mmCIF file of C-alpha atoms in Angstrom:
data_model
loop_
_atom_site.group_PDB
_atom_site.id
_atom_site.type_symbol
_atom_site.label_atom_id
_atom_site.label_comp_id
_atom_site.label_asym_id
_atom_site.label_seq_id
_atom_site.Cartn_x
_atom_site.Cartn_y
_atom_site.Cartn_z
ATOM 1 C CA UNK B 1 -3.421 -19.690 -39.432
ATOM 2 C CA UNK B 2 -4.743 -17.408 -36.854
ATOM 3 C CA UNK B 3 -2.870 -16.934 -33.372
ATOM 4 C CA UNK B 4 -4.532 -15.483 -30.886
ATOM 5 C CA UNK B 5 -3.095 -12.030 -30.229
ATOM 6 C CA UNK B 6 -0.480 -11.931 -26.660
ATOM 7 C CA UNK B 7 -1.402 -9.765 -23.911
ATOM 8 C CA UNK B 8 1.782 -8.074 -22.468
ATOM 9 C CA UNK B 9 1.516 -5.886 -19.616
ATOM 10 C CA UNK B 10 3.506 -2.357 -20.006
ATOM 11 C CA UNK B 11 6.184 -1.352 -17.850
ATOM 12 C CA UNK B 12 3.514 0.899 -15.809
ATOM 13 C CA UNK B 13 0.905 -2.418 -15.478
ATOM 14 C CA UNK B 14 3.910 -4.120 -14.126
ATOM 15 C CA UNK B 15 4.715 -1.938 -11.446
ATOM 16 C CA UNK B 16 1.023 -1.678 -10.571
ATOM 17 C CA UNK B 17 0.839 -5.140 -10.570
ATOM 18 C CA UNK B 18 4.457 -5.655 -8.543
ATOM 19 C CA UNK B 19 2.873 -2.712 -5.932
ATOM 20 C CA UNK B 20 -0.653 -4.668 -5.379
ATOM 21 C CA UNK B 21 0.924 -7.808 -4.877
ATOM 22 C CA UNK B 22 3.491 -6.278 -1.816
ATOM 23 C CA UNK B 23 0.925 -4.705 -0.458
ATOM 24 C CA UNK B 24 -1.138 -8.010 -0.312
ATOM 25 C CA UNK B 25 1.623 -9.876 0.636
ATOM 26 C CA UNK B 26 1.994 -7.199 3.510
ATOM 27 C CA UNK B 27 -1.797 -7.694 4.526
ATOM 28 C CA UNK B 28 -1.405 -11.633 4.840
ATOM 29 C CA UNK B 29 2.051 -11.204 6.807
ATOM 30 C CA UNK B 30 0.358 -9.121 9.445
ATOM 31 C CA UNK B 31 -2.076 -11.909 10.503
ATOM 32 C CA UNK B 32 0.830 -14.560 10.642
ATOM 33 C CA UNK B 33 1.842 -14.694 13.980
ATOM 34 C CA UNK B 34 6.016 -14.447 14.230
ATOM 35 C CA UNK B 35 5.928 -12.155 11.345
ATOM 36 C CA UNK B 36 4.070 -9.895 13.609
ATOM 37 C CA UNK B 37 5.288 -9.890 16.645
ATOM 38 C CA UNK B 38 2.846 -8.928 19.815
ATOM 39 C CA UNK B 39 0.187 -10.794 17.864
ATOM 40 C CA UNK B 40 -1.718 -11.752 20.395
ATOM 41 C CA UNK B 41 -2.470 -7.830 21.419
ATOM 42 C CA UNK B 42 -3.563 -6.919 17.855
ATOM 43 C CA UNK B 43 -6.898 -4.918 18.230
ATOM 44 C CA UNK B 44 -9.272 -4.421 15.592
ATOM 45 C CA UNK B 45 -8.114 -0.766 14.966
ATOM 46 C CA UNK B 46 -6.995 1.618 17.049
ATOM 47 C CA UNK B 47 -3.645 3.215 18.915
ATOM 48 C CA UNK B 48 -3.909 0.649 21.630
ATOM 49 C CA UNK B 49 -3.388 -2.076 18.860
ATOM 50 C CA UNK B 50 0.069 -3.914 20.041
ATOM 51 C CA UNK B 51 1.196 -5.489 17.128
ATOM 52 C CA UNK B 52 4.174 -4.819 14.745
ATOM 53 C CA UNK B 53 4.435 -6.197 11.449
ATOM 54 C CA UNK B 54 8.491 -7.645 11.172
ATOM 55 C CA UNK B 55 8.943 -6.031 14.960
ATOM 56 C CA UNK B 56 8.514 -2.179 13.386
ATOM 57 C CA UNK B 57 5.352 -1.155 12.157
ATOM 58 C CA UNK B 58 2.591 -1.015 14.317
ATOM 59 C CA UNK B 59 -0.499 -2.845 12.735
ATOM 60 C CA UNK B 60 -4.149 -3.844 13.263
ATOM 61 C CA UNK B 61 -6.541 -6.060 11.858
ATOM 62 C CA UNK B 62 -8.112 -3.054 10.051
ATOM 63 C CA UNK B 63 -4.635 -1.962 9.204
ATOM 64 C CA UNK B 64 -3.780 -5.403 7.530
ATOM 65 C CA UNK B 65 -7.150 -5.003 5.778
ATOM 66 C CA UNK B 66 -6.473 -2.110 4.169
ATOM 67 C CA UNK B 67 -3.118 -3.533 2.910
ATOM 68 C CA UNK B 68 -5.194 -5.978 1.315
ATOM 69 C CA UNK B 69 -7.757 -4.274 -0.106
ATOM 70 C CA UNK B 70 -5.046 -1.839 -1.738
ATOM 71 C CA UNK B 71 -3.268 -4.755 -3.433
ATOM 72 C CA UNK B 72 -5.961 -6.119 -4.196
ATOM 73 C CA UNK B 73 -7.147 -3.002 -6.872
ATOM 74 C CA UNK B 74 -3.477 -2.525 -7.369
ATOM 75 C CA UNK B 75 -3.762 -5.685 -9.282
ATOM 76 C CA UNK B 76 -7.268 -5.263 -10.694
ATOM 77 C CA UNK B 77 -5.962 -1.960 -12.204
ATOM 78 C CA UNK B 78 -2.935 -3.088 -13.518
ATOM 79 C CA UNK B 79 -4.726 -4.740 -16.187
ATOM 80 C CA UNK B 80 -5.258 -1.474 -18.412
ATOM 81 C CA UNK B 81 -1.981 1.190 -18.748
ATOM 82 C CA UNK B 82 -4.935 4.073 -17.612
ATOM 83 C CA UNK B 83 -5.807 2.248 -14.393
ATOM 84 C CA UNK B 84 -2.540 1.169 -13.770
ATOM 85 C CA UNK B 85 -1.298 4.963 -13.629
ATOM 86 C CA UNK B 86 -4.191 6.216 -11.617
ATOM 87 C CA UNK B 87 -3.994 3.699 -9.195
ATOM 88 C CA UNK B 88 -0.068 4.572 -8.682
ATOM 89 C CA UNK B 89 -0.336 7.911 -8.971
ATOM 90 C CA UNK B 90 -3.284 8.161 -7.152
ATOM 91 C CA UNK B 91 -1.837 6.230 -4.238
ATOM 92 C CA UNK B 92 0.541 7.762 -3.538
ATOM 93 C CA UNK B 93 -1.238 10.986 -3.304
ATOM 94 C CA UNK B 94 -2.883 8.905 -0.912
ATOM 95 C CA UNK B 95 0.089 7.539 0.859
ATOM 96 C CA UNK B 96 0.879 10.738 1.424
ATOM 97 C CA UNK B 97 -1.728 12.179 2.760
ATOM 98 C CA UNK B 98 -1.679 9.345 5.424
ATOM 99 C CA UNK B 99 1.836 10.263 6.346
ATOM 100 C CA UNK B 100 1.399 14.227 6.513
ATOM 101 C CA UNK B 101 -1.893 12.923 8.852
ATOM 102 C CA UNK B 102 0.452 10.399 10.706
ATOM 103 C CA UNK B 103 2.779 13.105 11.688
ATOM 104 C CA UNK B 104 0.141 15.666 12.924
ATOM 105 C CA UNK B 105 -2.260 13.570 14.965
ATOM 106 C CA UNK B 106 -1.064 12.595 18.281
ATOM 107 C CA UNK B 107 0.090 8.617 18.269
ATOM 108 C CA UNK B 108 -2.236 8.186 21.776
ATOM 109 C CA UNK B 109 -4.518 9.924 20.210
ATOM 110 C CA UNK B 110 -8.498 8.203 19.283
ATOM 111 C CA UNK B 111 -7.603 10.246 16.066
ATOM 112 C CA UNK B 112 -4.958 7.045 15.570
ATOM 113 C CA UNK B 113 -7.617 4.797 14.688
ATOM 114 C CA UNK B 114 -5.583 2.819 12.182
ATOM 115 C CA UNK B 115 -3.038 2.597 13.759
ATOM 116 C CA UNK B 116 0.113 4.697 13.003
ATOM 117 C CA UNK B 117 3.479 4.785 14.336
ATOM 118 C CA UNK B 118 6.830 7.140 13.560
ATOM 119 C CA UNK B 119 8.002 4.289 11.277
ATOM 120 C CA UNK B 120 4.649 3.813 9.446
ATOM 121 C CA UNK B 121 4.639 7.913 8.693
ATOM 122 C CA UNK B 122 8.019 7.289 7.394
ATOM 123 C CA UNK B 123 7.469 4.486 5.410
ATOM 124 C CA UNK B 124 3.901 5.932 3.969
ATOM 125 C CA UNK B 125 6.543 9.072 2.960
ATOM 126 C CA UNK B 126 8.289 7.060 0.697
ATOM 127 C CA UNK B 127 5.549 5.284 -0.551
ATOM 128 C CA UNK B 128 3.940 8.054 -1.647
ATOM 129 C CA UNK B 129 6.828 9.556 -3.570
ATOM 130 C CA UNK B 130 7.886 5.844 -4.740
ATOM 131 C CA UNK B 131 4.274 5.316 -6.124
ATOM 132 C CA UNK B 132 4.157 8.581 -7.816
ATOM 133 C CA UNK B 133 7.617 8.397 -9.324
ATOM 134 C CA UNK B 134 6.068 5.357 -11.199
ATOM 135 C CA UNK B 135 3.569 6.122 -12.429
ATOM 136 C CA UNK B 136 4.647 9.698 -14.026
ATOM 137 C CA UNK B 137 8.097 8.241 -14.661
ATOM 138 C CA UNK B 138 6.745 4.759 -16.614
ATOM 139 C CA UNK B 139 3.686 6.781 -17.987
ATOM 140 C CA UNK B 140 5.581 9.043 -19.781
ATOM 141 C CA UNK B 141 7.475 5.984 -22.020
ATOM 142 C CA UNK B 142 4.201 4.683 -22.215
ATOM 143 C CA UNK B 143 2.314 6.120 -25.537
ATOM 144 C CA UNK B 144 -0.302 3.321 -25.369
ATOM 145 C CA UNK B 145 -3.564 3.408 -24.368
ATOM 146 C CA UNK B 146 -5.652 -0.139 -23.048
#
């Protein structure tokens, strides 16, 4: 008899996976009203953008986009152990690039275009160093290859 051979997903495709589907969860939450509070003053991008996602971080619809279109590969690439490290690693190179550019552009600024607040720096900080963390810390007890 011939079973058909179980896909399980590696420690490393799980956190991938775990990571895309906050940050889409995240994207959705910022265009429910209540969640984000000052709703009704959320711009399509920029520093004049009124909204805050749980009452903290300020958001936009392009903002809330983005969230979305980063879970959404977060979860595409979590299907091979390769993609699954580059697109944590990778991340959160680019999560923290967004926060070193979050604390040097001024918050009024046109350069704000996303936009960015002190907590959103802050929080971009640590998940850049969170994202990185696992996916050098899981890829190393990983010795497979999909």
């Amino acid at each position: 008899m011939v079973t058909p051979k179980s896909h399980t997903r590696s420690p490393l495709q799980l956190a991938s996976l775990v990571v895309g589907l906050v940050f889409l969860l995240v994207g959705v939450l910022g265009f429910i009203p209540g969640i984000t509070t000052g709703y009704e003053n959320m711009r399509f991008a920029g520093h004049h953008s009124e909204a805050y996602l749980l009452g903290v971080f300020q958001v936009s619809v392009l903002h809330n986009i983005v969230h979305l279109l980063f879970g959404l590969a977060g979860v595409l690439m979590s299907r091979a152990v390769t993609t699954a490290r580059t697109f944590l690693v990778g991340g959160g190179i680019i999560y923290l690039v967004l926060w070193l550019y979050g604390l040097f552009i001024g918050k009024e600024s046109a350069a704000n275009f996303v936009p960015l607040n002190t907590a959103d720096d802050w929080l971009h900080f640590l998940l850049g160093v969170g994202m990185i963390a696992l996916g050098l810390l899981l890829g190393r007890r990983t010795g497979q290859h999909r």
